[in-house]
PDB file of C-alpha atoms in Angstrom:
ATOM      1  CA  UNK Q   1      -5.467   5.232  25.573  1.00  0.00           C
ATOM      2  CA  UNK Q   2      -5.625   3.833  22.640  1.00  0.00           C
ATOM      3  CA  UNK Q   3      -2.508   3.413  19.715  1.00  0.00           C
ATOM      4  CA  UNK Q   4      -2.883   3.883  16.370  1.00  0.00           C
ATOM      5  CA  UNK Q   5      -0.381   1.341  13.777  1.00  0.00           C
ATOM      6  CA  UNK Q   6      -0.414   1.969  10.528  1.00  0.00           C
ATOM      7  CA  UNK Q   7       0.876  -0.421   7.711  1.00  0.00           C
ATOM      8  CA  UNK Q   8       1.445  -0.343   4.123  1.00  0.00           C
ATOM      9  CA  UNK Q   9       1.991  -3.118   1.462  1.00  0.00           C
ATOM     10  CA  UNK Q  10       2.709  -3.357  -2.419  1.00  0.00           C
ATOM     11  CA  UNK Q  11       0.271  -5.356  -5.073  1.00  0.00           C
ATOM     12  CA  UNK Q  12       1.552  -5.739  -8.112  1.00  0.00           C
ATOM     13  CA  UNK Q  13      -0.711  -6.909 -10.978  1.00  0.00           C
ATOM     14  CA  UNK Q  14       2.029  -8.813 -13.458  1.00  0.00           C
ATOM     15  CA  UNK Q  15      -0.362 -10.912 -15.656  1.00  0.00           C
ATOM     16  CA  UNK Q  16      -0.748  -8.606 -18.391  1.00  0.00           C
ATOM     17  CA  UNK Q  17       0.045 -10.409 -21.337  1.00  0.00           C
ATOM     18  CA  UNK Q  18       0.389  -7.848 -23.710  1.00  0.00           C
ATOM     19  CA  UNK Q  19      -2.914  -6.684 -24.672  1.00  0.00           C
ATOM     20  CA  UNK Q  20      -4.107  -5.532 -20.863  1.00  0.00           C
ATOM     21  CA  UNK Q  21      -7.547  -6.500 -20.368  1.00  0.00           C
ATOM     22  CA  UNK Q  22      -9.042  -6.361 -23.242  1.00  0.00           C
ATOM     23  CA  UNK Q  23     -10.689  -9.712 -22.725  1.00  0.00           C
ATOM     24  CA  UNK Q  24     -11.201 -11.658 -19.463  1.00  0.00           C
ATOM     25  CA  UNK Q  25      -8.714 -14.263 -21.675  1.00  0.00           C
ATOM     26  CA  UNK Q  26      -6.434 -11.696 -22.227  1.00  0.00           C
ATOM     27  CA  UNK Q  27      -4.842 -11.550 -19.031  1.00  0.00           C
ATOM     28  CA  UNK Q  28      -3.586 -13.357 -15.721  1.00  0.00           C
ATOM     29  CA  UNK Q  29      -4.812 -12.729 -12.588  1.00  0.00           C
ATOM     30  CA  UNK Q  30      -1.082 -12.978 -11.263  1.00  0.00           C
ATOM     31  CA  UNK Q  31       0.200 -10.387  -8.810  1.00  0.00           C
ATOM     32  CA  UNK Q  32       3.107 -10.051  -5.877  1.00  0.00           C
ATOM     33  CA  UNK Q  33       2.577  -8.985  -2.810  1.00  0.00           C
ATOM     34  CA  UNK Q  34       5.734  -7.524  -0.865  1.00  0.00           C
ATOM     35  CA  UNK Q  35       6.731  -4.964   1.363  1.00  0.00           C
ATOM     36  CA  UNK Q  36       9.973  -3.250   0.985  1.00  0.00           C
ATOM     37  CA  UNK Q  37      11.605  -4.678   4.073  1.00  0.00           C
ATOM     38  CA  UNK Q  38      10.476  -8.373   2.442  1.00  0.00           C
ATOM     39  CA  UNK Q  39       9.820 -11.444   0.174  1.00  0.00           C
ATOM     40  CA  UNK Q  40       7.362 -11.105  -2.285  1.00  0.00           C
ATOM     41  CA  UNK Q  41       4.391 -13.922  -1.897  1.00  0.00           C
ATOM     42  CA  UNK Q  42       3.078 -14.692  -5.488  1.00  0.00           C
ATOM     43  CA  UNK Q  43      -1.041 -14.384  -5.666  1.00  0.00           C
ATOM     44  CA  UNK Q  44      -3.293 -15.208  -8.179  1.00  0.00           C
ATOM     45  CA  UNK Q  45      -7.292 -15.825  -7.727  1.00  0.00           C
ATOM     46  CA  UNK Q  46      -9.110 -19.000  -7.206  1.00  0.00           C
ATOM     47  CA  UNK Q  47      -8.644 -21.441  -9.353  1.00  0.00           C
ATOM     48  CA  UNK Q  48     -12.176 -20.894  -9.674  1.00  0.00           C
ATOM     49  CA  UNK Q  49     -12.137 -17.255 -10.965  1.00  0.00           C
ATOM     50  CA  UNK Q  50      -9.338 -18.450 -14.062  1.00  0.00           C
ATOM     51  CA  UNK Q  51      -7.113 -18.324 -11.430  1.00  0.00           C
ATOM     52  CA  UNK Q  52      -3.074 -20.156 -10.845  1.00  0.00           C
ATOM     53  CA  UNK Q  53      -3.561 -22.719  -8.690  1.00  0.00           C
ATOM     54  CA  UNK Q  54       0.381 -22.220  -7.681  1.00  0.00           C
ATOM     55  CA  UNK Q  55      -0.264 -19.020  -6.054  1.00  0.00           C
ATOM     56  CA  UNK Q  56      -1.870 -17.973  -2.858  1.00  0.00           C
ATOM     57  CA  UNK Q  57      -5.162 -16.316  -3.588  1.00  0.00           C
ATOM     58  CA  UNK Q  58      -6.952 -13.484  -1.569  1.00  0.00           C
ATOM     59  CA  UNK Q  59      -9.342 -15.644   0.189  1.00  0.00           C
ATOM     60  CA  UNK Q  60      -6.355 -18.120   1.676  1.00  0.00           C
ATOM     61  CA  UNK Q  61      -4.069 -15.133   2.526  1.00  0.00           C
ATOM     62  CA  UNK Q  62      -7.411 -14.310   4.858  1.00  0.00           C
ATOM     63  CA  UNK Q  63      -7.294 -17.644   6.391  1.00  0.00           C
ATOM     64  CA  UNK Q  64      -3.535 -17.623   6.869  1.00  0.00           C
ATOM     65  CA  UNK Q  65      -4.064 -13.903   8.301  1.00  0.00           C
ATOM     66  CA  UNK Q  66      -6.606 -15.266  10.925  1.00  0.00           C
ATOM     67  CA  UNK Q  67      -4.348 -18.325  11.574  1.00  0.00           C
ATOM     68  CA  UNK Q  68      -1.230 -16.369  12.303  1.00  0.00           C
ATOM     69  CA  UNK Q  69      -2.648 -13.817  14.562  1.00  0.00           C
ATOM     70  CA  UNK Q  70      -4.629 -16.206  16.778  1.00  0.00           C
ATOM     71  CA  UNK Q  71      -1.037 -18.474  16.768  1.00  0.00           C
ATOM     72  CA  UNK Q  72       1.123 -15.284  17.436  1.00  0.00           C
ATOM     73  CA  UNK Q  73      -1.536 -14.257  20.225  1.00  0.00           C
ATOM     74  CA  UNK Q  74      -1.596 -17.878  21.553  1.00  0.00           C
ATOM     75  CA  UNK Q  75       2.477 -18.456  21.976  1.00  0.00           C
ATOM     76  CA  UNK Q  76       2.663 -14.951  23.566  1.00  0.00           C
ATOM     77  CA  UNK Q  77       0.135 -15.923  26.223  1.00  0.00           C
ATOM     78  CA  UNK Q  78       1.679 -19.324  26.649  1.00  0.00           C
ATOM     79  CA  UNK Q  79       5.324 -17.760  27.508  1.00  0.00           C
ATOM     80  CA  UNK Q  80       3.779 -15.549  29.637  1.00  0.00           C
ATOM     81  CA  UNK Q  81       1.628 -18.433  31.258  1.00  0.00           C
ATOM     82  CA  UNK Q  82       5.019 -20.302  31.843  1.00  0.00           C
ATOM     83  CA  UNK Q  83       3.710 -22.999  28.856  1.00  0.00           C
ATOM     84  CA  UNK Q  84       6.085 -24.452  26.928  1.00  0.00           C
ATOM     85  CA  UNK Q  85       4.629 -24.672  23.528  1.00  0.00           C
ATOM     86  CA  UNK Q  86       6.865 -27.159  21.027  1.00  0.00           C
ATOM     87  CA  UNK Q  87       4.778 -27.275  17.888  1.00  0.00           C
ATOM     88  CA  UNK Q  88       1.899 -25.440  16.246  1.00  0.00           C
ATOM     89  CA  UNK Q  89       0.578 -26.407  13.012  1.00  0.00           C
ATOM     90  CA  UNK Q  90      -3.049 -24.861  12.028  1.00  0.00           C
ATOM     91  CA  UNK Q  91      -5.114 -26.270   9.241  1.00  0.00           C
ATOM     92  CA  UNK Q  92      -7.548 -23.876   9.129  1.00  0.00           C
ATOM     93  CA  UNK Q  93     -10.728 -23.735   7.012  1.00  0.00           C
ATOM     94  CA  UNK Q  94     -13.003 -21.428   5.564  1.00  0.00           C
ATOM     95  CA  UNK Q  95     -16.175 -20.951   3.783  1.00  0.00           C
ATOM     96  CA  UNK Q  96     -16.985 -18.429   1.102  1.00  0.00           C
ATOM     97  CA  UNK Q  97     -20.279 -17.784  -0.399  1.00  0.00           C
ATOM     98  CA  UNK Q  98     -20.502 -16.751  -3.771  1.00  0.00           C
ATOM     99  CA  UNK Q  99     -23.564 -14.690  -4.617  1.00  0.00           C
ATOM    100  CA  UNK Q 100     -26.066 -15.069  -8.204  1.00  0.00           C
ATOM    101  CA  UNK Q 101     -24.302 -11.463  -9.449  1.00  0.00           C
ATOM    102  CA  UNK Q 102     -21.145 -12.618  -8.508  1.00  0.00           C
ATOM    103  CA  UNK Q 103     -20.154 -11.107  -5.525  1.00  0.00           C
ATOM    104  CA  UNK Q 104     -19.415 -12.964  -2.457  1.00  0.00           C
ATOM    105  CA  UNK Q 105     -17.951 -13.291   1.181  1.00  0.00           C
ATOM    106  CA  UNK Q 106     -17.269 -15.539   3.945  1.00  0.00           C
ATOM    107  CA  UNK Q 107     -19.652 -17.228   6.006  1.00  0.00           C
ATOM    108  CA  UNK Q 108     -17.350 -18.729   8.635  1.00  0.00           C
ATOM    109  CA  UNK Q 109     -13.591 -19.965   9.351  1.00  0.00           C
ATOM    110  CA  UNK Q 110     -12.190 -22.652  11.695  1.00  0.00           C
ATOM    111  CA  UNK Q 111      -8.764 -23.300  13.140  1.00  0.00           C
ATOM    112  CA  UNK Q 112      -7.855 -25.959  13.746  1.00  0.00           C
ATOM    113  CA  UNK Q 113      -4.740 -25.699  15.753  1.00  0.00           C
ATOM    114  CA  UNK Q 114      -2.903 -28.908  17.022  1.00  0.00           C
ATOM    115  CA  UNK Q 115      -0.267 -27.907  19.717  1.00  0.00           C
ATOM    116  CA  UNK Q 116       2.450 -29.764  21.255  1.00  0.00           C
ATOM    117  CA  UNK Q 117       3.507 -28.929  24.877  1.00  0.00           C
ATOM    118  CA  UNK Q 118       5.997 -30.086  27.444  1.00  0.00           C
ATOM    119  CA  UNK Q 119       4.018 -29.512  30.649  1.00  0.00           C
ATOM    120  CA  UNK Q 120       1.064 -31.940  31.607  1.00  0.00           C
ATOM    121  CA  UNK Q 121       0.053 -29.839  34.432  1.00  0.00           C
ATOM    122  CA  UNK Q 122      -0.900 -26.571  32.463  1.00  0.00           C
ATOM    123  CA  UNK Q 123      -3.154 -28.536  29.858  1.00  0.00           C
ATOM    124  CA  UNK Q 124      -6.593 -27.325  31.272  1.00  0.00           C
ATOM    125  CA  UNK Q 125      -4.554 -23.406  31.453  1.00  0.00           C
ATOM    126  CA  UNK Q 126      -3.558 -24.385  27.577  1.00  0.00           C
ATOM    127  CA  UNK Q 127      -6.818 -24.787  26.223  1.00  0.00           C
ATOM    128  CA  UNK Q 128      -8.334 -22.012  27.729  1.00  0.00           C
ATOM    129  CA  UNK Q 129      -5.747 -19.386  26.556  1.00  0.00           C
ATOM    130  CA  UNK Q 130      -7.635 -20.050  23.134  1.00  0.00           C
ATOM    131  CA  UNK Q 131     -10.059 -17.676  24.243  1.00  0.00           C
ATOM    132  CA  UNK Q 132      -8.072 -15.389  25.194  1.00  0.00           C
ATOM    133  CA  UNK Q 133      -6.001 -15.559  22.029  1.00  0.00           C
ATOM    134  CA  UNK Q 134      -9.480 -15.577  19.828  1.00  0.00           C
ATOM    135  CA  UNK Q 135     -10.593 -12.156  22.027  1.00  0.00           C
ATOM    136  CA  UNK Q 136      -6.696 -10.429  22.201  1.00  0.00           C
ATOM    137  CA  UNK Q 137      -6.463 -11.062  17.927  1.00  0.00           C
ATOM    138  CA  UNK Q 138      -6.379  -8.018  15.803  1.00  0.00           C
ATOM    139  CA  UNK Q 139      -7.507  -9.457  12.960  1.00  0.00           C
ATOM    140  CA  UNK Q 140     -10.424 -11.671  14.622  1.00  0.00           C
ATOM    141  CA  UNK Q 141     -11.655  -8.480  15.755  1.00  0.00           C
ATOM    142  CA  UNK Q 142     -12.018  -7.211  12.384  1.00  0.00           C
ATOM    143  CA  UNK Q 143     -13.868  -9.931  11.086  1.00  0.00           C
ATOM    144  CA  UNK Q 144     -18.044  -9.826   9.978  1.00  0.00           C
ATOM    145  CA  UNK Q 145     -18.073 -13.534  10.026  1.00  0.00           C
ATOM    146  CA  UNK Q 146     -18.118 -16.428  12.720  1.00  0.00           C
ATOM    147  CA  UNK Q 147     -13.986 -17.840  13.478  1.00  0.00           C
ATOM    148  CA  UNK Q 148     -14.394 -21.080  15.244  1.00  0.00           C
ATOM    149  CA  UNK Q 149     -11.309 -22.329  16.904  1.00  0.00           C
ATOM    150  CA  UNK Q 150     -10.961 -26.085  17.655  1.00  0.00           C
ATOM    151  CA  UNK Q 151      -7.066 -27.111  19.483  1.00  0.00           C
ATOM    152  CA  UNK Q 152      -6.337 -30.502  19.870  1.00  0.00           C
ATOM    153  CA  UNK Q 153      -3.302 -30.388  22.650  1.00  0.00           C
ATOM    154  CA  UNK Q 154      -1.032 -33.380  23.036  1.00  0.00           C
ATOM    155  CA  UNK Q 155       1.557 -33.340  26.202  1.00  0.00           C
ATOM    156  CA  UNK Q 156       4.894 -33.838  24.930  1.00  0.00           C
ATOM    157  CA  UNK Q 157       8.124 -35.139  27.385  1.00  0.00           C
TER     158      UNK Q 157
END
């Protein structure tokens, strides 16, 4: 049986600058995204696309999706596979094509997780809950496009 979760979030455009968009100049392409139970995370596009480079744009809030979900997937399976897991910092990567008319999408994404555990014993188990994590993750399960995962694992006292 399966469950159905259902989620809802705010965008707010807030780059008009007075004249709305009548010009590609006229405007920014700054927005918030919040929830009402939440921060707000300030977005923009690319850089590339007369974006703010200070703000998160929709193609890195992607990547940090994908990162978070396989992390969240990979600590629960760790406590439950009696790993202690220390640190977790991801540096993911991912590639976009952009197509001659101007439309694009991603051609692949790594993560590249490097974990810190305590127990030296469980390192071979460690790795291999990665592909657990990459099969359990809601979001890598929605995906059209290749997610590569590559952990680097250091045992920790």
């Amino acid at each position: 049986m399966s469950k159905e979760h259902n989620y809802t979030i705010e965008v707010k455009w807030t780059g008009n600058l007075g004249k709305g968009t009548q010009s590609s100049a006229a405007y920014t392409r700054d927005h918030e995204i919040s929830k009402k139970t939440g921060g707000v995370i300030l977005g923009s596009s690319d850089p590339v696309f007369k974006g703010n480079p200070e703000r998160y744009n929709p193609e890195e809030l992607l990547l940090s999706t994908l990162s978070a979900c396989h992390m969240l997937m990979y600590l629960h399976f760790c406590s439950d596979n009696q790993i202690t897991v220390v640190e977790y910092i991801d540096n993911s990567v991912g590639v976009m094509e952009e197509e001659a008319r101007g439309s694009g999408h991603f051609v692949s994404a790594t993560l590249k997780p490097r974990i810190k555990i305590l127990e030296a014993d469980r390192l071979e188990k460690a790795v291999e809950l990665h592909h657990q994590s990459h099969e359990y993750c809601f979001i890598a399960n929605s995906i059209n496009f290749p997610l590569n995962v590559e952990p680097e694992i250091e045992v920790v006292r």
